Amino acid sequence: MNKNLHVVITGASSGIGETTARAFVAAGHRVVLAARRSELLEPLAKELDPTGTRVLVVPCDVRQPSQLEALIQTAKGKFGAVQVLINNAGVGTDENAWWDAPVDTIDRVLETNLTAPMYLSRLVLPEMLAAKHGHIINIGSVAGQIAVSSLYSASKFALRGFSLSLRRELSGTGVHVSLVSPGYIRTPMTQEAQGRGFPMAKPELVAEAMLGLLERPRAEVIVPWWYGMLIGLERLLPALGDTIVKQRT
Ligand SMILES: NC(=O)c1ccc[n+]([C@@H]2O[C@H](COP(=O)([O-])OP(=O)(O)OC[C@H]3O[C@@H](n4cnc5c(N)ncnc54)[C@H](OP(=O)(O)O)[C@@H]3O)[C@@H](O)[C@H]2O)c1
């Protein structure tokens, strides 16, 4: 079993990222926690690693390329070359139509959900390729397979295309690329939908899927698995999807 890997997790201050950090530290890995809210990252790091030898906090806004460079440099300074990159930081869109929101909403969603994973992959890939070892895990969404919310789905469909293609481009190099596509998960991002009674899986399920990928790399994992049936149904009967999405909104 893989142990003691150097893992960088973006969006580690909350939800899936925080839960993943807990799971990866418990599994014996060295973990770098990145997000903007250092006031959440610092206590998490202290709790997970009171000695400060296995967990590092690097406050970072993933929309700022210079901060992404600083993140990777700082991570390498502490733990050496990055072996696992988890591109988890992401933002949703609120209930209002994005065309009524300020125009920079488009940049905010695309830069966070798509551009940042591309920049970070670019920063870690040369050393992973030289070592013939590494794993990039991108957190997509079922909304990257079923069109539900135009701006958010655009970012996640594109991230899916990036992830699946990069995996093929790197085939045989020893560097793996995986996409984890969660359905509804109980995190702060889905608070409003939780209030409306939507059934939601726990973020631990997503973290377990990522640990599983280190042992058995795969192109894409859908969590929980049964969302795969919805995706199949959407392909077969898109008109049914139109009706369901219309009722939901
Ligand atoms: N929850 C779901 O149902 C669900 C379903 C499918 C996919 N996902 C995906 O799962 C990922 C995690 O979402 P979550 O549900 O755990 O949501 P969350 O609890 O809101 O967490 C989002 C994380 O992203 C970070 N983040 C956002 N903008 C950032 C920025 N500019 N720079 C650095 N970090 C930033 C946040 O940290 P700071 O605010 O501290 O920066 C936070 O740690 C996202 O990519 C999301 O699209 C979630």
Short mmCIF file of C-alpha atoms and ligand atoms in Angstrom, two decimals:
data_model
loop_
_atom_site.label_atom_id
_atom_site.label_comp_id
_atom_site.label_asym_id
_atom_site.label_seq_id
_atom_site.Cartn_x
_atom_site.Cartn_y
_atom_site.Cartn_z
CA MET A 1 0.00 0.00 0.00
CA ASN A 2 1.24 3.51 -0.87
CA LYS A 3 2.36 5.48 2.18
CA ASN A 4 4.28 8.61 3.03
CA LEU A 5 3.53 10.31 -0.30
CA HIS A 6 3.78 14.09 -0.62
CA VAL A 7 0.21 15.21 -1.33
CA VAL A 8 -0.93 18.77 -2.13
CA ILE A 9 -4.66 19.40 -1.61
CA THR A 10 -6.31 22.63 -2.75
CA GLY A 11 -9.51 23.75 -1.07
CA ALA A 12 -8.47 21.97 2.14
CA SER A 13 -10.22 24.45 4.44
CA SER A 14 -13.69 22.97 4.07
CA GLY A 15 -15.94 20.15 2.86
CA ILE A 16 -14.41 17.48 0.61
CA GLY A 17 -10.91 18.98 0.79
CA GLU A 18 -10.83 19.08 4.59
CA THR A 19 -12.19 15.53 4.83
CA THR A 20 -9.65 14.35 2.26
CA ALA A 21 -6.83 15.96 4.24
CA ARG A 22 -7.94 14.07 7.36
CA ALA A 23 -8.13 10.77 5.46
CA PHE A 24 -4.74 11.19 3.75
CA VAL A 25 -2.93 12.12 6.98
CA ALA A 26 -4.57 9.14 8.72
CA ALA A 27 -3.33 6.93 5.86
CA GLY A 28 0.27 8.02 6.55
CA HIS A 29 0.85 10.65 3.87
CA ARG A 30 2.54 14.07 4.18
CA VAL A 31 -0.04 16.67 3.29
CA VAL A 32 0.05 20.31 2.18
CA LEU A 33 -3.17 22.18 2.93
CA ALA A 34 -3.93 25.04 0.53
CA ALA A 35 -6.87 27.48 0.51
CA ARG A 36 -7.47 31.15 1.21
CA ARG A 37 -8.80 30.86 4.77
CA SER A 38 -5.68 30.25 6.82
CA GLU A 39 -7.79 30.73 9.98
CA LEU A 40 -9.39 27.36 9.13
CA LEU A 41 -6.25 25.65 7.82
CA GLU A 42 -4.02 26.42 10.84
CA PRO A 43 -6.18 24.73 13.51
CA LEU A 44 -6.79 21.79 11.16
CA ALA A 45 -3.02 21.33 10.71
CA LYS A 46 -2.44 21.55 14.48
CA GLU A 47 -5.12 18.95 15.11
CA LEU A 48 -3.84 16.54 12.44
CA ASP A 49 -0.15 16.97 13.18
CA PRO A 50 0.71 18.71 16.47
CA THR A 51 4.45 18.29 15.79
CA GLY A 52 4.27 20.11 12.44
CA THR A 53 6.38 17.50 10.65
CA ARG A 54 3.79 15.91 8.34
CA VAL A 55 1.30 18.69 7.56
CA LEU A 56 2.06 22.10 6.05
CA VAL A 57 -0.29 25.05 5.60
CA VAL A 58 0.17 27.28 2.56
CA PRO A 59 -2.48 30.00 2.28
CA CYS A 60 -3.23 30.42 -1.39
CA ASP A 61 -5.77 31.94 -3.76
CA VAL A 62 -5.83 29.51 -6.69
CA ARG A 63 -6.93 32.30 -9.03
CA GLN A 64 -3.53 33.98 -8.61
CA PRO A 65 -0.83 32.27 -10.73
CA SER A 66 1.99 33.74 -8.60
CA GLN A 67 0.39 32.19 -5.50
CA LEU A 68 0.21 28.81 -7.25
CA GLU A 69 3.93 29.01 -8.00
CA ALA A 70 4.62 29.96 -4.37
CA LEU A 71 2.44 27.04 -3.20
CA ILE A 72 4.44 24.47 -5.16
CA GLN A 73 7.80 26.03 -4.24
CA THR A 74 6.90 26.07 -0.54
CA ALA A 75 5.57 22.51 -0.68
CA LYS A 76 8.77 21.30 -2.39
CA GLY A 77 10.91 23.15 0.15
CA LYS A 78 9.27 21.18 2.95
CA PHE A 79 8.58 17.72 1.50
CA GLY A 80 10.47 17.52 -1.85
CA ALA A 81 8.82 16.92 -5.22
CA VAL A 82 5.02 16.79 -5.20
CA GLN A 83 3.89 13.19 -5.76
CA VAL A 84 0.10 13.62 -5.61
CA LEU A 85 -1.77 16.78 -6.61
CA ILE A 86 -5.45 16.98 -5.66
CA ASN A 87 -7.17 19.79 -7.55
CA ASN A 88 -10.20 20.10 -5.32
CA ALA A 89 -10.73 23.87 -4.78
CA GLY A 90 -13.93 24.85 -6.51
CA VAL A 91 -16.86 27.21 -6.46
CA GLY A 92 -20.48 26.69 -7.39
CA THR A 93 -22.89 29.23 -8.74
CA ASP A 94 -25.75 30.58 -6.67
CA GLU A 95 -29.40 30.19 -7.47
CA ASN A 96 -29.57 33.41 -9.50
CA ALA A 97 -28.88 33.21 -13.22
CA TRP A 98 -25.21 33.94 -13.92
CA TRP A 99 -26.19 36.39 -16.65
CA ASP A 100 -27.76 38.59 -13.97
CA ALA A 101 -24.67 38.35 -11.74
CA PRO A 102 -21.62 40.62 -12.07
CA VAL A 103 -19.68 39.74 -15.22
CA ASP A 104 -16.59 38.67 -13.27
CA THR A 105 -18.61 35.69 -12.00
CA ILE A 106 -17.65 33.97 -15.25
CA ASP A 107 -13.93 34.43 -14.56
CA ARG A 108 -14.32 33.46 -10.91
CA VAL A 109 -15.89 30.09 -11.74
CA LEU A 110 -13.69 29.22 -14.73
CA GLU A 111 -10.42 30.34 -13.12
CA THR A 112 -11.10 28.45 -9.89
CA ASN A 113 -12.59 25.26 -11.33
CA LEU A 114 -10.62 24.93 -14.57
CA THR A 115 -7.64 27.26 -15.01
CA ALA A 116 -6.13 26.62 -11.57
CA PRO A 117 -6.00 22.81 -12.03
CA MET A 118 -4.29 23.40 -15.41
CA TYR A 119 -1.70 25.80 -13.92
CA LEU A 120 -0.97 23.49 -11.01
CA SER A 121 -0.66 20.45 -13.27
CA ARG A 122 1.82 22.40 -15.38
CA LEU A 123 3.85 23.23 -12.27
CA VAL A 124 4.13 19.66 -10.96
CA LEU A 125 4.32 17.68 -14.21
CA PRO A 126 8.00 18.15 -15.16
CA GLU A 127 9.21 16.62 -11.90
CA MET A 128 6.60 13.87 -11.95
CA LEU A 129 7.63 12.95 -15.50
CA ALA A 130 11.32 12.98 -14.59
CA ALA A 131 10.58 10.68 -11.63
CA LYS A 132 8.25 8.52 -13.80
CA HIS A 133 5.88 8.64 -10.86
CA GLY A 134 3.00 10.86 -9.80
CA HIS A 135 -0.76 11.24 -9.67
CA ILE A 136 -2.97 14.21 -10.48
CA ILE A 137 -6.51 13.88 -9.15
CA ASN A 138 -9.06 16.42 -10.37
CA ILE A 139 -12.38 16.89 -8.63
CA GLY A 140 -15.02 17.20 -11.30
CA SER A 141 -18.72 16.70 -10.76
CA VAL A 142 -21.70 14.74 -12.03
CA ALA A 143 -22.58 18.21 -13.39
CA GLY A 144 -19.61 17.61 -15.71
CA GLN A 145 -21.61 14.81 -17.34
CA ILE A 146 -25.20 15.94 -16.87
CA ALA A 147 -25.84 19.53 -17.94
CA VAL A 148 -27.59 21.17 -15.00
CA SER A 149 -26.19 24.63 -14.45
CA SER A 150 -24.64 26.34 -17.47
CA LEU A 151 -21.63 28.13 -15.97
CA TYR A 152 -20.77 25.47 -13.37
CA SER A 153 -21.35 22.64 -15.86
CA ALA A 154 -19.17 24.44 -18.43
CA SER A 155 -16.30 24.46 -15.93
CA LYS A 156 -16.75 20.82 -14.94
CA PHE A 157 -17.35 19.47 -18.48
CA ALA A 158 -14.13 21.24 -19.48
CA LEU A 159 -12.23 19.91 -16.46
CA ARG A 160 -13.41 16.43 -17.42
CA GLY A 161 -12.11 16.88 -20.96
CA PHE A 162 -8.80 18.16 -19.62
CA SER A 163 -8.42 15.33 -17.16
CA LEU A 164 -9.35 12.46 -19.51
CA SER A 165 -7.17 13.81 -22.34
CA LEU A 166 -4.17 14.51 -20.11
CA ARG A 167 -4.42 10.96 -18.84
CA ARG A 168 -4.17 9.67 -22.41
CA GLU A 169 -1.29 12.03 -23.25
CA LEU A 170 0.64 10.76 -20.23
CA SER A 171 -0.12 7.09 -20.77
CA GLY A 172 2.99 4.96 -20.19
CA THR A 173 4.93 7.73 -18.42
CA GLY A 174 4.23 6.50 -14.90
CA VAL A 175 2.18 9.62 -14.17
CA HIS A 176 -1.52 8.95 -13.58
CA VAL A 177 -4.42 11.37 -14.02
CA SER A 178 -7.85 10.68 -12.51
CA LEU A 179 -11.13 12.49 -12.33
CA VAL A 180 -13.39 12.10 -9.32
CA SER A 181 -16.96 13.12 -10.17
CA PRO A 182 -19.12 13.51 -7.08
CA GLY A 183 -22.90 13.77 -7.05
CA TYR A 184 -24.52 15.75 -4.25
CA ILE A 185 -22.22 15.67 -1.20
CA ARG A 186 -22.99 17.11 2.23
CA THR A 187 -20.62 20.12 2.45
CA PRO A 188 -20.96 23.88 2.93
CA MET A 189 -21.29 24.20 -0.88
CA THR A 190 -24.60 22.34 -0.85
CA GLN A 191 -26.04 23.88 2.32
CA GLU A 192 -29.00 25.41 0.53
CA ALA A 193 -29.96 22.14 -1.23
CA GLN A 194 -29.56 20.28 2.09
CA GLY A 195 -32.25 22.61 3.48
CA ARG A 196 -34.55 21.53 0.63
CA GLY A 197 -34.16 17.90 1.67
CA PHE A 198 -31.95 16.60 -1.16
CA PRO A 199 -30.36 13.25 -0.22
CA MET A 200 -26.59 13.68 0.10
CA ALA A 201 -23.60 11.40 0.59
CA LYS A 202 -20.86 12.11 3.12
CA PRO A 203 -17.58 13.70 1.98
CA GLU A 204 -15.75 10.70 3.52
CA LEU A 205 -16.97 8.65 0.54
CA VAL A 206 -15.14 10.99 -1.85
CA ALA A 207 -11.96 10.88 0.25
CA GLU A 208 -12.07 7.07 0.29
CA ALA A 209 -12.44 7.04 -3.50
CA MET A 210 -9.27 9.15 -3.79
CA LEU A 211 -7.30 6.87 -1.48
CA GLY A 212 -8.52 3.95 -3.59
CA LEU A 213 -7.21 5.64 -6.75
CA LEU A 214 -3.67 5.65 -5.35
CA GLU A 215 -3.86 1.86 -5.14
CA ARG A 216 -5.75 1.38 -8.40
CA PRO A 217 -5.53 4.37 -10.75
CA ARG A 218 -8.59 4.87 -12.95
CA ALA A 219 -9.66 7.47 -15.49
CA GLU A 220 -12.82 8.47 -13.63
CA VAL A 221 -14.69 7.52 -10.50
CA ILE A 222 -18.28 8.56 -9.86
CA VAL A 223 -19.24 8.98 -6.20
CA PRO A 224 -21.66 7.67 -5.01
CA TRP A 225 -21.60 4.96 -7.70
CA TRP A 226 -25.33 5.07 -8.41
CA TYR A 227 -25.02 8.51 -10.04
CA GLY A 228 -23.48 6.47 -12.88
CA MET A 229 -26.97 5.11 -13.57
CA LEU A 230 -28.37 8.65 -13.80
CA ILE A 231 -25.60 9.54 -16.25
CA GLY A 232 -26.49 6.48 -18.36
CA LEU A 233 -30.16 7.42 -18.27
CA GLU A 234 -29.34 10.99 -19.33
CA ARG A 235 -27.49 9.63 -22.39
CA LEU A 236 -30.38 7.32 -23.31
CA LEU A 237 -33.26 9.68 -22.57
CA PRO A 238 -32.10 13.30 -22.61
CA ALA A 239 -35.71 14.52 -22.78
CA LEU A 240 -36.30 12.94 -19.35
CA GLY A 241 -33.31 14.94 -18.09
CA ASP A 242 -34.93 18.12 -19.46
CA THR A 243 -38.07 17.41 -17.42
CA ILE A 244 -36.22 16.55 -14.20
CA VAL A 245 -33.92 19.58 -14.36
CA LYS A 246 -36.91 21.83 -15.10
CA GLN A 247 -38.76 20.52 -12.02
CA ARG A 248 -35.69 20.97 -9.84
CA THR A 249 -35.18 24.62 -10.76
N1 LIG B 1 -20.51 19.26 -2.51
C1 LIG B 1 -20.95 18.73 -3.65
O1 LIG B 1 -22.12 18.27 -3.76
C2 LIG B 1 -20.02 18.63 -4.84
C3 LIG B 1 -20.48 17.87 -5.94
C4 LIG B 1 -19.68 17.77 -7.05
C5 LIG B 1 -18.43 18.38 -7.07
N2 LIG B 1 -18.01 19.11 -5.99
C6 LIG B 1 -16.69 19.73 -6.08
O2 LIG B 1 -15.93 19.37 -4.95
C7 LIG B 1 -14.96 20.39 -4.69
C8 LIG B 1 -15.01 20.77 -3.22
O3 LIG B 1 -16.28 21.32 -2.94
P1 LIG B 1 -16.99 21.23 -1.51
O4 LIG B 1 -18.34 20.68 -1.73
O5 LIG B 1 -16.09 20.62 -0.53
O6 LIG B 1 -17.21 22.80 -1.24
P2 LIG B 1 -16.73 23.78 -0.07
O7 LIG B 1 -16.93 23.15 1.26
O8 LIG B 1 -17.37 25.08 -0.38
O9 LIG B 1 -15.16 23.88 -0.32
C9 LIG B 1 -14.60 24.59 -1.39
C10 LIG B 1 -13.12 24.74 -1.12
O10 LIG B 1 -12.54 25.43 -2.25
C11 LIG B 1 -11.73 26.44 -1.74
N3 LIG B 1 -11.63 27.55 -2.69
C12 LIG B 1 -12.63 28.19 -3.35
N4 LIG B 1 -12.13 29.22 -4.07
C13 LIG B 1 -10.79 29.21 -3.86
C14 LIG B 1 -9.72 30.05 -4.30
N5 LIG B 1 -9.92 31.09 -5.13
N6 LIG B 1 -8.47 29.77 -3.87
C15 LIG B 1 -8.25 28.72 -3.03
N7 LIG B 1 -9.20 27.90 -2.58
C16 LIG B 1 -10.47 28.17 -2.98
C17 LIG B 1 -12.36 26.90 -0.44
O11 LIG B 1 -11.38 27.45 0.42
P3 LIG B 1 -11.26 29.00 0.83
O12 LIG B 1 -12.62 29.60 0.75
O13 LIG B 1 -10.70 28.95 2.23
O14 LIG B 1 -10.29 29.57 -0.14
C18 LIG B 1 -12.83 25.56 0.13
O15 LIG B 1 -11.81 24.95 0.86
C19 LIG B 1 -15.30 21.53 -5.65
O16 LIG B 1 -14.44 21.47 -6.79
C20 LIG B 1 -16.72 21.24 -6.06
O17 LIG B 1 -17.04 21.80 -7.34
C21 LIG B 1 -18.79 19.25 -4.89
#
